[in-house]
Coordinates of C-alpha atoms and ligand atoms in Angstrom, one line a residue:
X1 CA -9.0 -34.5 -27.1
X2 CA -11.5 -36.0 -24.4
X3 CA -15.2 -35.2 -25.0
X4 CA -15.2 -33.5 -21.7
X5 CA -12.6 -30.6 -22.7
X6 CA -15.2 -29.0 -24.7
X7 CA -16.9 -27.8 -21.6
X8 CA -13.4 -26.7 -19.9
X9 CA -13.7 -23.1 -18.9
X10 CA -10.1 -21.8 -20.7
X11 CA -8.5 -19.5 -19.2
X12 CA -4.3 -17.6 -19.8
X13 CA -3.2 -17.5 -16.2
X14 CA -1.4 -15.0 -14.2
X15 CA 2.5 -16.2 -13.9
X16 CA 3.7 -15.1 -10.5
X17 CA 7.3 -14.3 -9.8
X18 CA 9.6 -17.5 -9.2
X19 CA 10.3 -18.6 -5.8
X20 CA 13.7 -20.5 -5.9
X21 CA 14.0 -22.9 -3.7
X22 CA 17.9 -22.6 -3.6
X23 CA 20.1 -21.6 -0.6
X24 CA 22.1 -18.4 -0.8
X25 CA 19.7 -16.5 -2.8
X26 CA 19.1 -12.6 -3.0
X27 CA 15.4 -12.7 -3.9
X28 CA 14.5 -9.4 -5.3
X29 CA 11.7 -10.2 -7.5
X30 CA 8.1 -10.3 -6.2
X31 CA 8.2 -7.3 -3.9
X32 CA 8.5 -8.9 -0.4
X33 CA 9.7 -7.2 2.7
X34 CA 13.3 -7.8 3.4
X35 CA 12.3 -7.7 7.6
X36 CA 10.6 -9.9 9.3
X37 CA 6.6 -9.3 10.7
X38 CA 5.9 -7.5 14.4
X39 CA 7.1 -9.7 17.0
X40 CA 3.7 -9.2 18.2
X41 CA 2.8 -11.8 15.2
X42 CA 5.6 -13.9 16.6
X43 CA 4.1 -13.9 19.9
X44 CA 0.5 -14.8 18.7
X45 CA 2.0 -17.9 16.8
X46 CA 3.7 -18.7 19.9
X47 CA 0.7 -18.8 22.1
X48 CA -1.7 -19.7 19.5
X49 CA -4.8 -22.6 21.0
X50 CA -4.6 -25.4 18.3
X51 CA -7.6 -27.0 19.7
X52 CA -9.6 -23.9 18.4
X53 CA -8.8 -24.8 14.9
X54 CA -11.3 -27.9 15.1
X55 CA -13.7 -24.6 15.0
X56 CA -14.7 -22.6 11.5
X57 CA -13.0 -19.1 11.8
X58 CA -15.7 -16.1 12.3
X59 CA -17.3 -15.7 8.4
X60 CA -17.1 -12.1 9.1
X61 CA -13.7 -11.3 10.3
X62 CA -15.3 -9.4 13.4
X63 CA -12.4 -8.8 15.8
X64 CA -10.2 -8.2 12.7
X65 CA -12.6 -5.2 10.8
X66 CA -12.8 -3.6 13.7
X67 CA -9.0 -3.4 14.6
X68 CA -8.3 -2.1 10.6
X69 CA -11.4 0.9 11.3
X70 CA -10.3 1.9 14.3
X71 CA -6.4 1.9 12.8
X72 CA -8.2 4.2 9.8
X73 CA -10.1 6.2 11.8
X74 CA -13.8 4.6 9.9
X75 CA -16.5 2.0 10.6
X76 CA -16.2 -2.0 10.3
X77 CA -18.9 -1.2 8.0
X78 CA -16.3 0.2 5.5
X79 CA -13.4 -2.9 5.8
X80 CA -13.8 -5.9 4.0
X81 CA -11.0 -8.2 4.2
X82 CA -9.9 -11.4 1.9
X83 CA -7.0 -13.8 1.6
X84 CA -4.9 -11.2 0.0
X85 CA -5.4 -8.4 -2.0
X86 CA -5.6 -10.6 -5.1
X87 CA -8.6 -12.4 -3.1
X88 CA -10.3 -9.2 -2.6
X89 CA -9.6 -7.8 -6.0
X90 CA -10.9 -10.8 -7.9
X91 CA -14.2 -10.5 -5.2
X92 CA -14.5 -6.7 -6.5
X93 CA -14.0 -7.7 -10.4
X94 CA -16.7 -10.4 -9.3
X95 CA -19.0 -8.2 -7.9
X96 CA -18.7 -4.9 -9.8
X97 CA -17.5 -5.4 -13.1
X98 CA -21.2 -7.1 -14.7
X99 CA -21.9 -4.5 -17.3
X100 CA -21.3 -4.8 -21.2
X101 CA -19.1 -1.6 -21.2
X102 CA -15.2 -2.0 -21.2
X103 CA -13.3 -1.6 -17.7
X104 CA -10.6 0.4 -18.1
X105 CA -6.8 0.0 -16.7
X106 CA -3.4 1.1 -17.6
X107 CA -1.9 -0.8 -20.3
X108 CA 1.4 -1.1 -18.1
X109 CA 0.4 -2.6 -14.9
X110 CA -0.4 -5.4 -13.0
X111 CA -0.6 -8.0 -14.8
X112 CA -3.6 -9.8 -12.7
X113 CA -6.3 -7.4 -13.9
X114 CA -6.7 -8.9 -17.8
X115 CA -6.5 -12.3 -16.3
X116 CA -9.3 -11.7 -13.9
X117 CA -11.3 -10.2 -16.7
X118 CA -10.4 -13.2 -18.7
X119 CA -11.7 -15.3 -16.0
X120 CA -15.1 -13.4 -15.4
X121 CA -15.8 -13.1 -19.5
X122 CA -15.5 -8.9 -18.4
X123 CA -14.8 -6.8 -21.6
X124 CA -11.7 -4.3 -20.7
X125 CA -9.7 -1.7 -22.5
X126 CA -6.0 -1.3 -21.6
X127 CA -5.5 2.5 -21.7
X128 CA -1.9 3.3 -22.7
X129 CA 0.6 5.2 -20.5
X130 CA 2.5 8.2 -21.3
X131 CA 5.7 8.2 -22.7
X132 CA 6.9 9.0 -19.2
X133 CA 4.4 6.1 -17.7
X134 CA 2.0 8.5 -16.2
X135 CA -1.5 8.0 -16.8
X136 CA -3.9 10.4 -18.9
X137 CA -7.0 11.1 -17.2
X138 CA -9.0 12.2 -20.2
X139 CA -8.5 8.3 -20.7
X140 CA -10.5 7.4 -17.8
X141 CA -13.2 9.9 -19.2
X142 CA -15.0 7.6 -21.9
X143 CA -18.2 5.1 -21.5
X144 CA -16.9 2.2 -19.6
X145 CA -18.4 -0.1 -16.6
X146 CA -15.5 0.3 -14.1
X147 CA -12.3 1.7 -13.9
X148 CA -9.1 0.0 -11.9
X149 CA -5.5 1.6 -11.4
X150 CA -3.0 0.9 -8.6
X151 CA -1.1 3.5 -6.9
X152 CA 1.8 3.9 -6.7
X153 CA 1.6 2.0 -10.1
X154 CA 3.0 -1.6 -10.4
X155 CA 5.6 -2.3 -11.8
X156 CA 6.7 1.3 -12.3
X157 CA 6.2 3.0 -8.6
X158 CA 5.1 6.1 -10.1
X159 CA 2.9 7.5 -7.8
X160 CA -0.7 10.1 -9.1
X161 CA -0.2 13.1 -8.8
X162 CA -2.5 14.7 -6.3
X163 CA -6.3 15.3 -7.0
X164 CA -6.0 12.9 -10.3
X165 CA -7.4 9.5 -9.1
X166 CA -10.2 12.3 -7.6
X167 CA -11.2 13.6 -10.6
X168 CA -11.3 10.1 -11.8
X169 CA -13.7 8.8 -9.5
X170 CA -15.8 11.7 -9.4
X171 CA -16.1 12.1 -13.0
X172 CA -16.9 8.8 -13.4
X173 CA -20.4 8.3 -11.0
X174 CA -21.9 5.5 -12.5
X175 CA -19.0 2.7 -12.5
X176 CA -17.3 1.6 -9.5
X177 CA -13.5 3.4 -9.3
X178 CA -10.9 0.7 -8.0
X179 CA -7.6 1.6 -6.4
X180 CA -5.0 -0.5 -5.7
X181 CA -2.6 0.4 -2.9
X182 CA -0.6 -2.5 -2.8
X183 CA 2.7 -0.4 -2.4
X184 CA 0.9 3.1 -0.9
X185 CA 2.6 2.7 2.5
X186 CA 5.9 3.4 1.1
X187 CA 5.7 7.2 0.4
X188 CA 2.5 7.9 -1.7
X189 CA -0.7 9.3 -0.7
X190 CA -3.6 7.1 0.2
X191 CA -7.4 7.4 -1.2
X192 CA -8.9 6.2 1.6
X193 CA -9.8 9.3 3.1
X194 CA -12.2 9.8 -0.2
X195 CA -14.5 7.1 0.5
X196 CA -16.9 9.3 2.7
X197 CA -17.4 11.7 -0.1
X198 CA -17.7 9.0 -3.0
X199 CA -19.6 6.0 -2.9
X200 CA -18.2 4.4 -6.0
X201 CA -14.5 4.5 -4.8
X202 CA -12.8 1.3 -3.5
X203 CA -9.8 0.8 -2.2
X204 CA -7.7 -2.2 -1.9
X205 CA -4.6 -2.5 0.6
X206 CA -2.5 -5.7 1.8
X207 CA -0.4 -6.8 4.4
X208 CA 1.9 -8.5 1.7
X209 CA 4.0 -6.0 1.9
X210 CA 4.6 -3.1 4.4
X211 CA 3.3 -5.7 7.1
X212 CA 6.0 -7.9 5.8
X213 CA 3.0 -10.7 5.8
X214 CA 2.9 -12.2 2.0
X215 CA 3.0 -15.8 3.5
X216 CA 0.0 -15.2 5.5
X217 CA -2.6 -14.1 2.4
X218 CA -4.2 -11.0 4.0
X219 CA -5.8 -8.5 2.1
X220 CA -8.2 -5.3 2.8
X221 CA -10.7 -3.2 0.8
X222 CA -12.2 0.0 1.9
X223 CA -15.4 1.7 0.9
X224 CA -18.9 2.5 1.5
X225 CA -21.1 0.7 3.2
X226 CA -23.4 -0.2 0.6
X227 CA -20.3 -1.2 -1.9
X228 CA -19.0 -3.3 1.4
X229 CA -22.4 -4.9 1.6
X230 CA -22.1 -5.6 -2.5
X231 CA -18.6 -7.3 -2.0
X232 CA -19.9 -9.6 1.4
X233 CA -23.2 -10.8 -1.2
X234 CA -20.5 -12.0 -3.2
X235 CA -17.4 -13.6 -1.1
X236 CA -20.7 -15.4 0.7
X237 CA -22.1 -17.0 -2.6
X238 CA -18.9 -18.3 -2.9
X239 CA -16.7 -19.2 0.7
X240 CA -17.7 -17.5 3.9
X241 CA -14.8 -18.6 5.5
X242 CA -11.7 -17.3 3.6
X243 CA -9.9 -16.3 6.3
X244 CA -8.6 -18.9 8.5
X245 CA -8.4 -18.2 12.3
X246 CA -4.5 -18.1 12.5
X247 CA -4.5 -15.6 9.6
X248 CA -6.9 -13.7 11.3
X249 CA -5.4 -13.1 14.8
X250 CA -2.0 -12.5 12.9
X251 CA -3.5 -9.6 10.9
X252 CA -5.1 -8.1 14.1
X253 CA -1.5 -8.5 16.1
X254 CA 0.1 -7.0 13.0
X255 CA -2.6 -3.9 12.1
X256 CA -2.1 -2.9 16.3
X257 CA 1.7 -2.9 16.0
X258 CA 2.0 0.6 14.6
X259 CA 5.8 1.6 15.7
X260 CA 7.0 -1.9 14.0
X261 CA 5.3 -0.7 10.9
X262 CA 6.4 2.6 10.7
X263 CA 9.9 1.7 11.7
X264 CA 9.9 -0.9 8.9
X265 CA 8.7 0.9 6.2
X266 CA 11.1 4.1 6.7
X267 CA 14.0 1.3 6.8
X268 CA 13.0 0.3 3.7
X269 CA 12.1 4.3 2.0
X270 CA 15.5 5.0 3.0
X271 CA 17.1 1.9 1.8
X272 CA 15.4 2.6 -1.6
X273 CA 16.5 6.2 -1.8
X274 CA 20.3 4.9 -2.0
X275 CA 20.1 2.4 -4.4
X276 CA 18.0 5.2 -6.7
X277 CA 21.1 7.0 -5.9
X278 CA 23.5 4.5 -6.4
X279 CA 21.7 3.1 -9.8
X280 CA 21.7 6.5 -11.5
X281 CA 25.5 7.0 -10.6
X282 CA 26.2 3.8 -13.0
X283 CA 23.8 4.7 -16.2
X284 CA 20.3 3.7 -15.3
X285 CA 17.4 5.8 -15.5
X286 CA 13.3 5.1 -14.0
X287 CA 10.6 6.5 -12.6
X288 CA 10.7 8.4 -8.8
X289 CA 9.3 5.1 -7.4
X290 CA 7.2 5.5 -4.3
X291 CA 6.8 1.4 -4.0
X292 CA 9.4 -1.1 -2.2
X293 CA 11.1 -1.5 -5.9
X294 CA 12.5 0.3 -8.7
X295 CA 11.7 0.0 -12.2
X296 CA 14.9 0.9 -14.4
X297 CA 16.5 0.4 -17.3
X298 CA 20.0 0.7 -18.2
X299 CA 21.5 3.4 -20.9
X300 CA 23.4 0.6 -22.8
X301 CA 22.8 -2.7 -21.1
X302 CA 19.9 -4.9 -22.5
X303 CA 17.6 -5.5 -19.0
X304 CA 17.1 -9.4 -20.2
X305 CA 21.2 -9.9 -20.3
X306 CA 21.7 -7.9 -16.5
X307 CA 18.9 -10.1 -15.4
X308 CA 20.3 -13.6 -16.7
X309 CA 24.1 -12.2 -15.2
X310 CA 22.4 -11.3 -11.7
X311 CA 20.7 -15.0 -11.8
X312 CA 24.2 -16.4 -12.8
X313 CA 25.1 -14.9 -9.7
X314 CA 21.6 -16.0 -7.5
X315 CA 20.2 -12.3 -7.6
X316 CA 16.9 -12.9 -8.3
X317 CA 15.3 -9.5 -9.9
X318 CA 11.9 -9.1 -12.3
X319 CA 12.0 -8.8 -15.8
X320 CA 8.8 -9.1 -18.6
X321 CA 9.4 -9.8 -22.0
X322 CA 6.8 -7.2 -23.2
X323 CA 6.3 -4.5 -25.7
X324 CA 6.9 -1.3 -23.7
X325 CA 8.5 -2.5 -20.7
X326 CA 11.2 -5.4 -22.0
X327 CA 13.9 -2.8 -21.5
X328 CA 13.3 -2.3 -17.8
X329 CA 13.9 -4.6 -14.4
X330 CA 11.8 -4.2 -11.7
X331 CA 14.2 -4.5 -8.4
X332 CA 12.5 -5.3 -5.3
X333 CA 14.2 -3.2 -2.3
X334 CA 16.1 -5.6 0.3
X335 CA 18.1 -5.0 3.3
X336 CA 20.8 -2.6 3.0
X337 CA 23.3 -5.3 2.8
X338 CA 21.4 -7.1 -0.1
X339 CA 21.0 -3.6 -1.9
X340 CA 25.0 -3.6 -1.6
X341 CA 25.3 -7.1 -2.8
X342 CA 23.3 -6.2 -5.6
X343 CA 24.7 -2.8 -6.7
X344 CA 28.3 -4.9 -5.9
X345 CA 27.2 -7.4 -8.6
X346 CA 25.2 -4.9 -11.2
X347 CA 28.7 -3.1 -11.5
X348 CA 30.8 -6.1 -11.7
X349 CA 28.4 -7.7 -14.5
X350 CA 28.5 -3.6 -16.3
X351 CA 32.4 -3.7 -16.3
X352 CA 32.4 -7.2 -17.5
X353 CA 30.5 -6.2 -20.3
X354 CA 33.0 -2.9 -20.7
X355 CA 30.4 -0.7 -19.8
X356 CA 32.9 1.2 -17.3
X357 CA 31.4 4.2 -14.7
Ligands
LIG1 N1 -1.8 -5.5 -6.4 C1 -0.5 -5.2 -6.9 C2 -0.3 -4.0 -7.7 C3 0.5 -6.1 -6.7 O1 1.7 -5.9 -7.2 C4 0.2 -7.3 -5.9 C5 1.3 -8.3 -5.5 N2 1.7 -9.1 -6.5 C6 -1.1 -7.5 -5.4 C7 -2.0 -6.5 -5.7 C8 -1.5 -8.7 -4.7 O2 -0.8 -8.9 -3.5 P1 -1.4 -9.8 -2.3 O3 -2.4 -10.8 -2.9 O4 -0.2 -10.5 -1.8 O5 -2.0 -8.9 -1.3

């Protein structure tokens, strides 16, 4: 060991889904969209200046705050915006999470939050699911110095029912309340309308997703002014300039295309609903997922076997070897032909395995 070690800041990072580099794949594993961003994004890469990269981008992402309020329907006072929502999230654990109390978050969930609080030396609490994956909020109700849950939750999709994260974030004042919306653009309910009446509530969004933009690191948060203000303190003690000036003209080009987006996302809500349908017909069982994946496990196969067959075969799906959730897959929704590729192959590897439907 090198004398230098000792000072090493140690850390267990977060292991993000594989990204074969393989031709012929069906890659249905970290939750991308199947379609392609706006042609509007298309067009600004196609006239994009190069000479005006020689320039830093704007520090506060100007043009780009303002198109994301006026989209919401609040002030550029109440955007902040990072390179993804993993950025902005690890800005907000940064800035919010500095008090000797626990933060609190699901036990099942995603699996960035603990390394982040790792990272930052935050205490947390994991607070277990229900049986049924659905979260208890007398759980959120004890002393702790922030609270975090997604919604819909990853890598279930179960959605909150309605008035729960509410009575979360107003029973809980004095800590700041993260949400995580990651997936919310496929069929659940956003937040973001609470931010007028609570100060303490902050909600995160990305373009990974519904924007069909994961390759271009673009993610939002939305809150008070004051919290905003909190979060700029922060990202500026550490790089002004996350966002690079491509990144930023792509999001605005994306954020105004509202018919792509809408168009996409039903594509893909619809999509999802037939493979739930098509899943259950053949023994598998999960949560009503309102995310662009489905979280299910089968009645008789193992999920680690089903995965390794559907790799065999270069379907690439999510699985984690963990207590709890080891016996579930987390299948990212594709195009309809790759859902019928898939559901093509799941039934192939079940009757191989004489598990007949
Ligand atoms: N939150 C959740 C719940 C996620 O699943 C992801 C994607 N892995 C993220 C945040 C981060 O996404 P991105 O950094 O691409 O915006």
């Amino acid at each position: 060991m090198s004398a230098w070690e000792k000072n090493v800041r140690r850390v267990l990072p977060y292991v993000p889904g594989e990204q074969p580099k393989e031709e012929g794949v069906i890659k249905l594993n970290t939750n991308e969209n199947p379609y392609p961003p706006s042609p509007k994004v298309r067009a600004v890469l196609r006239d994009f200046d190069v000479s005006q990269l020689r320039r830093y981008p704007d520090p506060e992402a100007a043009d780009l705050r303002a198109a994301v309020a006026k989209r919401n329907g609040i002030d550029p006072s109440c955007v902040f915006v990072g390179v993804g929502s993993d950025d902005v999230l690890a800005m907000a654990f940064l800035t919010f999470f500095n008090g000797g109390d626990p933060v609190l978050f699901p036990d099942i969930t995603y699996s960035f939050y603990d390394v982040w609080a790792g990272l930052f030396s935050i205490p947390f609490e994991t607070q277990p699911l229900r049986e049924d994956f659905s979260v208890d909020p007398a759980d959120y109700k004890k002393k702790n110095d922030g609270i975090v849950l997604p919604n819909p939750n990853a890598p279930t999709g179960l959605e909150a029912p309605s008035g729960l994260l509410e009575e979360i974030v107003r029973s809980n004042p004095d800590s700041v309340v993260i949400i995580d919306e990651a997936y919310v653009d496929f069929g659940a309910k956003s937040a973001l309308p609470l931010i007028r009446a609570y100060d303490n509530l902050l909600v995160v969004q990305t373009f990974s997703k519904s924007r069909s933009l994961a390759g271009s690191r673009i993610g939002l948060a939305f809150g008070d002014p004051k919290l905003i203000a909190c979060l700029n303190d922060c990202k500026f003690s550490f790089n002004s300039y996350t966002m690079d000036r491509l990144s930023l003209e792509i999001a605005r080009a994306a954020i105004e295309d509202e018919a792509y987006f809408q168009e996409t996302v039903q594509k893909i809500v619809a999509t999802r609903e037939r493979t739930k349908a098509r899943l259950k017909e053949v023994g598998f069982s999960f949560p009503d997922s309102q995310g662009n994946f489905i979280f299910a496990s089968h009645e008789r196969l193992p999920a680690r076997l089903l995965f390794e067959r559907l790799k065999e075969k270069k379907i690439y799906v999510r699985y984690f070897d963990r207590p709890r959730i080891d016996g579930h897959l987390r299948i990212t929704i594709g195009t309809d032909e790759e859902m019928e590729s898939f559901c093509k192959a799941v039934s192939a590897i079940l009757s191989q395995e004489g598990c007949n439907y």
